[in-house]
Amino acid sequence: MSFFGFGQSAEISIALDGQENRRTAEIKTEDGKREKYYLYFDGETVSGNVNIALKKKGSKLEHQGIKIEFIGQIELYYDRGNHHEFTSLVKELVRPGELTHDANLNFEFSQVEKPYESYTGANVRLRYFLRVTIVKRLSDVVKEQDIVVHTLSQYPELNSSIKMEVGIEDCLHIEFEYNKSKYHLKDVIVGKIYFLLVRIKIKHMELQVIKRETTGTGPNTFNENETIAKYEIMDGAPVRGESIPIRLFLSGYELTPTMKDINKKFSVRYYLNLVLVDEEERRYFKQQEITIFRRADKVRKNYQAALSHHNPSLLSDGGGSGKSQYQNTEEADTKEKEDDEVNNEEDAK
Amino acid sequence: MPTTPQLSPQEEQEKLLEEALNVVRTQAFQMKRCLDKGRLMDGLKHASTMLGELRTSLLSPKSYYECYMAISDELRHLEMYLVDEFQKGRKVADLYELVQYAGNIVPRLYLLITVGTVYIKSNELSRKDILKDLVEMCRGVQHPLRGLFLRNYLLQCTKNVLPDAVEDQSTENSGGQSGTVMDSVDFIQLNFAEMNKLWVRMQHQGHSRDRERRENERRELRILVGTNLVRLSQLECIDIDKFKQSVLPGVLEQVVNCKDAIAQEYLMECVIQVFPDDFHLQSLSSFLRACAELHPNVNVKNIIIALIDRLASFAQNEEGSGIPSEIQLFDIFSQQISQVIQNRPDMPPEDIVSLQVALINLALKCYPDKVDYVDKVLETTEDIFNRLNLDHVEHGSPVSKELMRLMKIPVDTYNNILTVLELQHFGPLFEYFDYKGRQLMSCHIINNALENETMIPAQENVDAILNIVNCMVQDQNDQPEEPDDPEDFAEEQGLMGRFIHLLQSEDPNQQFLILNTARKHFGAGGDKRIKFTLPPIVFAAYRLAIRYKQLSDEDENWEKKCQKIFQFCHQTIGALIKAEQAEIPLRLFLQGSLVAGQIGFENSETVAYEFLSQAFSIYEDEISDSKAQLAAITLIIGTLEQMSCFGEENQEPLFTQCALAASKLLKKPDQCRGVSVSSHLFWSGFSQAKDGEFHDGKRVSDCLKKGVKIANQCMDSSVQVQLFVEVLNHYIFFFEKGCEQISVQVLNQIISKIRELLPNLESNEETEQINKHFKNTLEHLQLKLDNAETAEQYSGLVL
């Protein structure tokens, strides 16, 4: 870039190897726009070539060297000055000297470790990009090119269901059950709510997926809650003994994998929030954390998922471990606490 | 400031409905536009918005129904579009999943059902799985009204796609054919159970003061629940076994367990109505057992009666087959009904009796020959009355009405009192009625016998019937002090009188016993009754005597028996006399005398004489009114004139007595007439000496002369002329018969006498009549004069 409009300048473009066949993925920019970038996975080689086109033909470009960097960084929005680079690889493309012609330079970062998934959140962004720099005396010519990284997980070996009996004494006792504790992004949550005692006039019940983004540490921790999904699963007041099916398709929502303590800077966690609303608009709820992971794309799933049902035998098993679960009753979020929850939800909007 | 007018609840509803329907129209229009352009996703979005109107809690069930109907109409467009697309081969993959992204459950499930049905119709996926999924997912709507309609939509959509095959028909390529009829049964039964729960739940929501309104609303919605049963009944592969083992037990369990009176009452009726008769026949016990377990508020009576009526008419309609003999229809009902009654100590007695009514109807329609079944019902009823300590069934009370219905049934069905008498418990049960009830029932029974002309051929029958209808025969302990309206009483007793004529046996000896028995019963009826009831007995006895005469060849004792009959009659008539009757006994004696004379048995002259003399003594002692006296003596004279059994020894005093009595009548006109009439005795009376008519012209003439003489003494000129005309007629009669003592001159004399007097009469109606009588008489004579054959006899007659 030239401040004064004289002197040689160059246009840098980066072409990635095999990009015509490479999948792309969308990611939000800071201002909420969606952009498409080429998609890489952990350990994948990032290679390609850098094309430097001189703007003034016949004039040379003096430089202190041309380099390409592969950078993974975390940007906290409240701390704009400090970008935390967790990955930074540099390749020198050209030693200091002069360029007289357009140049095409190959580069390769082989088997780069990309430990985290690209992420744009409310307070934090995690991005990967390539940066080509033509180092000059006054101002460098820089070109950045973002890529998107998805982290893939194996299907977890241990994926128990979430099952719990909660309640408010003499008022409401329910047993709920989600078929798993870990779901992939296109998964479907199947479960059921079993009403053991109903003394309140319930109007409806919904299942919410809440995303909690935590940034910072210690006293400077910021939590940002966002209700990703609000899914009505029951209309009207059930009576004792009623069992209400749950089937929520996650692919309808914008989710990311669960991220825990990413480079000690932030976390993104997901919760299933079961909310019952009574006729006086009081809300009763219970949150359960679930893990969301990204699974390598497979062949299209069978239609059976669309009408999959919770295995009811799980519920009857529940009797055996009933004692310990009853203790959860005390932990159940009660109405008093619930006011915060309402407020929080309002803020989130 | 202008105030906004307060809307009435009804206007409010109309307004809300109108608003909702507007949204439906707009969204439906947009949906169809999108579909026309092939923009399925947008179409679904509009459909979903439209369906959002069904999330409302503001509409009354009626308005909600209208809204639902409008929307389900529009959804049909969507369904047709989707079916079309599938048939064109376009895969709308994952649609079933896609519609499940909808955040609100009500629109989501309506769309799911619509798409699910399309999938089934396109043979895409296993219909068995889809059906199961749909019916399960609908659990999410627990709001009664919205849930009921949603599930009704499910029933509506799946109407034609339910598996109805014994074996699974699916192949790899046609999932739409999967499942068997049992899957359909499970599907419908689950839906039924859920709908019923929702429906019952409505009862327990909201304020107790709205109960009535809520119950009405529930009744409006009942057809939604009943549709499940209709669907079950439409499955063709359900045979009797499946019905007995799976369908009915499931339904009944649900009905019994819901413990809700409105639901139980309606659903049990539904079960009766929707399933075929032969299914019911084979599953009676379980159905009836369930009836016994219903809520106390359920009018179980109506349910059982509906079933009985249905089976009874089935038994009658079905040609040939009828009720299979291995099914003891009556016994089953009888047992189960008594179980029902036992389970319900609070059941009102009238309901118990109406159950018995149904049972008796069943017995009569299905087993017309089994009198003991009917008797069993009566026995049971009696037992129940005993148990309930009900010994006085007040007329007009519900239980009395039912009991009356119960007891009229055998009467009206058999149309034969004798069959009714075979019912051992008919009589005892009869006694439970109060006086008024017994009276009405008795009239009914007697009327029935009369209409059907049922002959009562044996003494025991007579005894039995008269014991039953005792309240018409004798005074009752419990009868009201106020006597019945005389006209009603006369009508009632008239019935009994007619009934006596039905007491007829082929065998005369038996008939005599019958009459004796009847006499015994009716004789105790009191003065007011016997005048109606004893005369027919006497007449029947006379008839019997005539029969003995006819059978004289076969029965050598017939004369003694006749004697006995006349004694019986004598005594019976005597009872009437004691009851201060005069005219009837008089006539009965005369009739008896005639009959005795006609029969001519050993002692008949004596009997005839005795009867006539009895008639005379009644005439003399009991009849005081002059008109009645004239009528009585005329009757006696007429009787005597007819009789031929008397020898001179008996006849002479009788004739003389008659003439004397006639001349002793108090009033001159009566004397005149009596004397004139008695003249006939001496002309056409029977003379044993002559073995023919008397033809004693002299005495005839004497009588008539006496008549003229008495007429002359009359002061009232009008009456006098009338008497002359009458006497003239008597003269003419005998003249024509050839009585020598009467000449043309005598006639001329009287005619001129009349001619002389007649113009002096005041002209009035009476005179007119006399004039006419006279003219007619003269015309008659003129005819005789004009006739060549008789002209000679009448020559010299001056007209």
mmCIF file of C-alpha atoms in Angstrom, chain B residues 224-440:
data_model
loop_
_atom_site.group_PDB
_atom_site.id
_atom_site.type_symbol
_atom_site.label_atom_id
_atom_site.label_comp_id
_atom_site.label_asym_id
_atom_site.label_seq_id
_atom_site.Cartn_x
_atom_site.Cartn_y
_atom_site.Cartn_z
ATOM 1 C CA LEU B 224 -65.080 -36.283 18.001
ATOM 2 C CA VAL B 225 -64.359 -39.029 20.501
ATOM 3 C CA GLY B 226 -66.998 -41.325 19.090
ATOM 4 C CA THR B 227 -65.388 -41.137 15.656
ATOM 5 C CA ASN B 228 -62.672 -43.443 16.956
ATOM 6 C CA LEU B 229 -65.226 -46.152 17.539
ATOM 7 C CA VAL B 230 -66.713 -45.554 14.127
ATOM 8 C CA ARG B 231 -63.277 -46.043 12.603
ATOM 9 C CA LEU B 232 -62.818 -49.270 14.510
ATOM 10 C CA SER B 233 -66.115 -50.516 13.241
ATOM 11 C CA GLN B 234 -65.123 -49.688 9.678
ATOM 12 C CA LEU B 235 -62.143 -52.015 9.686
ATOM 13 C CA GLU B 236 -63.252 -54.897 7.572
ATOM 14 C CA CYS B 237 -60.742 -57.420 8.783
ATOM 15 C CA ILE B 238 -62.042 -57.353 12.309
ATOM 16 C CA ASP B 239 -63.925 -60.559 12.819
ATOM 17 C CA ILE B 240 -65.786 -61.735 15.837
ATOM 18 C CA ASP B 241 -62.681 -63.201 17.447
ATOM 19 C CA LYS B 242 -60.631 -60.080 17.054
ATOM 20 C CA PHE B 243 -63.526 -58.039 18.256
ATOM 21 C CA LYS B 244 -63.931 -60.165 21.335
ATOM 22 C CA GLN B 245 -60.277 -60.467 22.156
ATOM 23 C CA SER B 246 -58.811 -57.128 21.265
ATOM 24 C CA VAL B 247 -61.198 -54.471 20.184
ATOM 25 C CA LEU B 248 -63.963 -54.611 22.731
ATOM 26 C CA PRO B 249 -61.857 -55.279 25.841
ATOM 27 C CA GLY B 250 -59.664 -52.305 24.987
ATOM 28 C CA VAL B 251 -62.553 -49.992 24.456
ATOM 29 C CA LEU B 252 -64.404 -51.151 27.545
ATOM 30 C CA GLU B 253 -61.345 -50.866 29.729
ATOM 31 C CA GLN B 254 -60.925 -47.308 28.648
ATOM 32 C CA VAL B 255 -64.577 -46.500 29.157
ATOM 33 C CA VAL B 256 -64.788 -48.074 32.579
ATOM 34 C CA ASN B 257 -61.535 -46.619 33.823
ATOM 35 C CA CYS B 258 -62.286 -43.064 32.835
ATOM 36 C CA LYS B 259 -64.935 -42.984 35.576
ATOM 37 C CA ASP B 260 -66.773 -40.173 33.888
ATOM 38 C CA ALA B 261 -70.519 -40.398 33.600
ATOM 39 C CA ILE B 262 -70.967 -38.369 30.424
ATOM 40 C CA ALA B 263 -68.243 -40.256 28.619
ATOM 41 C CA GLN B 264 -69.402 -43.657 29.761
ATOM 42 C CA GLU B 265 -72.969 -43.043 28.839
ATOM 43 C CA TYR B 266 -72.152 -41.803 25.380
ATOM 44 C CA LEU B 267 -69.415 -44.273 24.570
ATOM 45 C CA MET B 268 -71.373 -47.323 25.649
ATOM 46 C CA GLU B 269 -74.218 -46.192 23.411
ATOM 47 C CA CYS B 270 -71.703 -45.674 20.663
ATOM 48 C CA VAL B 271 -70.370 -49.183 21.053
ATOM 49 C CA ILE B 272 -73.881 -50.536 20.761
ATOM 50 C CA GLN B 273 -74.650 -48.485 17.703
ATOM 51 C CA VAL B 274 -71.476 -48.840 15.638
ATOM 52 C CA PHE B 275 -70.729 -52.534 15.859
ATOM 53 C CA PRO B 276 -72.816 -55.207 14.204
ATOM 54 C CA ASP B 277 -75.383 -57.267 16.054
ATOM 55 C CA ASP B 278 -73.651 -60.595 15.743
ATOM 56 C CA PHE B 279 -70.548 -59.086 17.388
ATOM 57 C CA HIS B 280 -72.681 -57.960 20.284
ATOM 58 C CA LEU B 281 -74.277 -61.346 20.573
ATOM 59 C CA GLN B 282 -70.908 -62.972 20.952
ATOM 60 C CA SER B 283 -69.581 -60.536 23.501
ATOM 61 C CA LEU B 284 -72.602 -59.812 25.601
ATOM 62 C CA SER B 285 -71.173 -60.855 28.908
ATOM 63 C CA SER B 286 -68.171 -58.598 28.747
ATOM 64 C CA PHE B 287 -70.234 -55.663 27.618
ATOM 65 C CA LEU B 288 -72.757 -56.159 30.366
ATOM 66 C CA ARG B 289 -70.076 -56.744 32.954
ATOM 67 C CA ALA B 290 -68.666 -53.389 32.008
ATOM 68 C CA CYS B 291 -72.117 -51.882 32.411
ATOM 69 C CA ALA B 292 -72.163 -53.058 35.987
ATOM 70 C CA GLU B 293 -68.950 -51.188 36.656
ATOM 71 C CA LEU B 294 -70.001 -47.836 35.321
ATOM 72 C CA HIS B 295 -70.174 -44.660 37.344
ATOM 73 C CA PRO B 296 -73.236 -44.416 39.583
ATOM 74 C CA ASN B 297 -74.431 -41.349 37.708
ATOM 75 C CA VAL B 298 -74.538 -43.181 34.433
ATOM 76 C CA ASN B 299 -77.996 -44.035 33.324
ATOM 77 C CA VAL B 300 -77.019 -47.626 32.775
ATOM 78 C CA LYS B 301 -80.622 -48.511 32.226
ATOM 79 C CA ASN B 302 -80.707 -46.645 28.936
ATOM 80 C CA ILE B 303 -77.568 -48.380 27.756
ATOM 81 C CA ILE B 304 -78.814 -51.853 28.486
ATOM 82 C CA ILE B 305 -82.199 -51.070 27.065
ATOM 83 C CA ALA B 306 -80.613 -49.777 23.880
ATOM 84 C CA LEU B 307 -78.685 -53.015 23.541
ATOM 85 C CA ILE B 308 -81.684 -55.176 24.274
ATOM 86 C CA ASP B 309 -83.851 -53.278 21.844
ATOM 87 C CA ARG B 310 -81.216 -53.637 19.212
ATOM 88 C CA LEU B 311 -80.805 -57.373 19.720
ATOM 89 C CA ALA B 312 -84.515 -57.914 20.028
ATOM 90 C CA SER B 313 -85.185 -56.254 16.709
ATOM 91 C CA PHE B 314 -82.250 -58.164 15.263
ATOM 92 C CA ALA B 315 -83.851 -61.398 16.404
ATOM 93 C CA GLN B 316 -86.992 -60.400 14.609
ATOM 94 C CA ASN B 317 -85.547 -58.956 11.436
ATOM 95 C CA GLU B 318 -82.949 -61.513 10.650
ATOM 96 C CA GLU B 319 -84.478 -63.988 8.313
ATOM 97 C CA GLY B 320 -83.932 -67.532 9.383
ATOM 98 C CA SER B 321 -80.823 -67.190 11.479
ATOM 99 C CA GLY B 322 -82.073 -65.232 14.490
ATOM 100 C CA ILE B 323 -80.270 -65.640 17.767
ATOM 101 C CA PRO B 324 -77.851 -68.549 17.668
ATOM 102 C CA SER B 325 -79.096 -71.258 19.934
ATOM 103 C CA GLU B 326 -75.822 -71.562 21.851
ATOM 104 C CA ILE B 327 -76.188 -68.042 23.137
ATOM 105 C CA GLN B 328 -78.432 -67.954 26.135
ATOM 106 C CA LEU B 329 -79.412 -64.410 25.469
ATOM 107 C CA PHE B 330 -82.035 -64.217 28.102
ATOM 108 C CA ASP B 331 -80.001 -65.839 30.835
ATOM 109 C CA ILE B 332 -77.034 -63.619 30.162
ATOM 110 C CA PHE B 333 -79.067 -60.472 30.281
ATOM 111 C CA SER B 334 -80.995 -61.641 33.274
ATOM 112 C CA GLN B 335 -77.852 -62.379 35.257
ATOM 113 C CA GLN B 336 -75.985 -59.287 34.247
ATOM 114 C CA ILE B 337 -78.885 -57.012 34.893
ATOM 115 C CA SER B 338 -79.280 -58.353 38.370
ATOM 116 C CA GLN B 339 -75.556 -57.764 38.827
ATOM 117 C CA VAL B 340 -75.991 -54.174 37.681
ATOM 118 C CA ILE B 341 -78.848 -53.695 40.076
ATOM 119 C CA GLN B 342 -76.867 -55.165 42.903
ATOM 120 C CA ASN B 343 -73.928 -52.885 42.194
ATOM 121 C CA ARG B 344 -76.128 -49.860 42.359
ATOM 122 C CA PRO B 345 -77.967 -49.655 45.632
ATOM 123 C CA ASP B 346 -79.051 -46.133 44.749
ATOM 124 C CA MET B 347 -80.689 -47.025 41.515
ATOM 125 C CA PRO B 348 -84.243 -45.675 41.546
ATOM 126 C CA PRO B 349 -86.867 -48.443 41.535
ATOM 127 C CA GLU B 350 -88.430 -47.133 38.324
ATOM 128 C CA ASP B 351 -85.112 -47.662 36.563
ATOM 129 C CA ILE B 352 -84.926 -51.168 37.925
ATOM 130 C CA VAL B 353 -88.384 -51.845 36.628
ATOM 131 C CA SER B 354 -87.640 -50.365 33.241
ATOM 132 C CA LEU B 355 -84.694 -52.723 32.993
ATOM 133 C CA GLN B 356 -87.139 -55.507 33.604
ATOM 134 C CA VAL B 357 -89.327 -54.021 30.917
ATOM 135 C CA ALA B 358 -86.460 -54.309 28.490
ATOM 136 C CA LEU B 359 -85.810 -57.830 29.634
ATOM 137 C CA ILE B 360 -89.390 -58.869 29.171
ATOM 138 C CA ASN B 361 -89.378 -57.328 25.720
ATOM 139 C CA LEU B 362 -86.327 -59.344 24.917
ATOM 140 C CA ALA B 363 -87.893 -62.529 26.193
ATOM 141 C CA LEU B 364 -91.026 -61.952 24.209
ATOM 142 C CA LYS B 365 -89.323 -60.943 21.005
ATOM 143 C CA CYS B 366 -86.566 -63.522 21.002
ATOM 144 C CA TYR B 367 -88.281 -66.374 22.749
ATOM 145 C CA PRO B 368 -91.994 -65.923 22.102
ATOM 146 C CA ASP B 369 -92.730 -69.472 23.231
ATOM 147 C CA LYS B 370 -90.946 -69.302 26.537
ATOM 148 C CA VAL B 371 -93.550 -68.168 28.986
ATOM 149 C CA ASP B 372 -91.276 -69.078 31.868
ATOM 150 C CA TYR B 373 -88.782 -66.408 30.800
ATOM 151 C CA VAL B 374 -91.434 -63.782 31.141
ATOM 152 C CA ASP B 375 -92.459 -65.270 34.436
ATOM 153 C CA LYS B 376 -88.867 -65.182 35.587
ATOM 154 C CA VAL B 377 -88.766 -61.454 34.945
ATOM 155 C CA LEU B 378 -91.914 -60.946 36.933
ATOM 156 C CA GLU B 379 -90.508 -63.037 39.728
ATOM 157 C CA THR B 380 -87.311 -61.022 39.769
ATOM 158 C CA THR B 381 -89.302 -57.832 39.878
ATOM 159 C CA GLU B 382 -91.323 -59.141 42.745
ATOM 160 C CA ASP B 383 -88.169 -60.121 44.598
ATOM 161 C CA ILE B 384 -86.747 -56.687 44.068
ATOM 162 C CA PHE B 385 -89.869 -55.045 45.395
ATOM 163 C CA ASN B 386 -89.666 -57.259 48.415
ATOM 164 C CA ARG B 387 -86.060 -56.395 48.935
ATOM 165 C CA LEU B 388 -86.778 -52.709 48.621
ATOM 166 C CA ASN B 389 -89.766 -53.030 50.935
ATOM 167 C CA LEU B 390 -91.910 -51.503 48.284
ATOM 168 C CA ASP B 391 -95.381 -52.786 48.934
ATOM 169 C CA HIS B 392 -97.428 -49.892 47.807
ATOM 170 C CA VAL B 393 -96.798 -48.505 44.372
ATOM 171 C CA GLU B 394 -98.558 -45.196 44.210
ATOM 172 C CA HIS B 395 -100.386 -44.400 41.055
ATOM 173 C CA GLY B 396 -98.720 -41.725 38.938
ATOM 174 C CA SER B 397 -95.306 -42.322 40.473
ATOM 175 C CA PRO B 398 -92.535 -43.178 38.014
ATOM 176 C CA VAL B 399 -92.220 -46.678 39.368
ATOM 177 C CA SER B 400 -95.946 -47.236 38.949
ATOM 178 C CA LYS B 401 -95.764 -46.111 35.344
ATOM 179 C CA GLU B 402 -92.880 -48.465 34.690
ATOM 180 C CA LEU B 403 -94.526 -51.342 36.461
ATOM 181 C CA MET B 404 -97.629 -50.736 34.415
ATOM 182 C CA ARG B 405 -95.565 -50.808 31.246
ATOM 183 C CA LEU B 406 -93.979 -54.017 32.431
ATOM 184 C CA MET B 407 -97.239 -55.753 33.121
ATOM 185 C CA LYS B 408 -99.043 -54.557 30.051
ATOM 186 C CA ILE B 409 -96.383 -56.045 27.813
ATOM 187 C CA PRO B 410 -97.331 -59.698 28.275
ATOM 188 C CA VAL B 411 -101.000 -58.773 28.091
ATOM 189 C CA ASP B 412 -100.559 -56.894 24.841
ATOM 190 C CA THR B 413 -98.115 -59.315 23.337
ATOM 191 C CA TYR B 414 -99.909 -62.542 24.002
ATOM 192 C CA ASN B 415 -103.285 -60.969 23.413
ATOM 193 C CA ASN B 416 -104.538 -63.909 25.336
ATOM 194 C CA ILE B 417 -105.433 -63.680 28.971
ATOM 195 C CA LEU B 418 -105.093 -67.407 29.376
ATOM 196 C CA THR B 419 -101.411 -67.213 28.534
ATOM 197 C CA VAL B 420 -101.025 -64.357 30.958
ATOM 198 C CA LEU B 421 -102.612 -66.576 33.584
ATOM 199 C CA GLU B 422 -99.857 -69.090 33.073
ATOM 200 C CA LEU B 423 -97.482 -66.520 34.555
ATOM 201 C CA GLN B 424 -97.301 -67.541 38.186
ATOM 202 C CA HIS B 425 -96.034 -64.178 39.293
ATOM 203 C CA PHE B 426 -98.390 -61.990 37.381
ATOM 204 C CA GLY B 427 -101.050 -62.011 40.043
ATOM 205 C CA PRO B 428 -98.742 -61.487 43.020
ATOM 206 C CA LEU B 429 -96.982 -58.624 41.272
ATOM 207 C CA PHE B 430 -100.350 -57.121 40.488
ATOM 208 C CA GLU B 431 -100.963 -56.692 44.167
ATOM 209 C CA TYR B 432 -98.187 -54.130 44.452
ATOM 210 C CA PHE B 433 -100.254 -51.524 42.662
ATOM 211 C CA ASP B 434 -102.425 -49.197 44.644
ATOM 212 C CA TYR B 435 -106.153 -49.105 44.012
ATOM 213 C CA LYS B 436 -106.024 -46.762 41.059
ATOM 214 C CA GLY B 437 -103.226 -48.718 39.459
ATOM 215 C CA ARG B 438 -105.027 -51.994 39.861
ATOM 216 C CA GLN B 439 -108.144 -50.465 38.448
ATOM 217 C CA LEU B 440 -106.404 -49.194 35.313
#
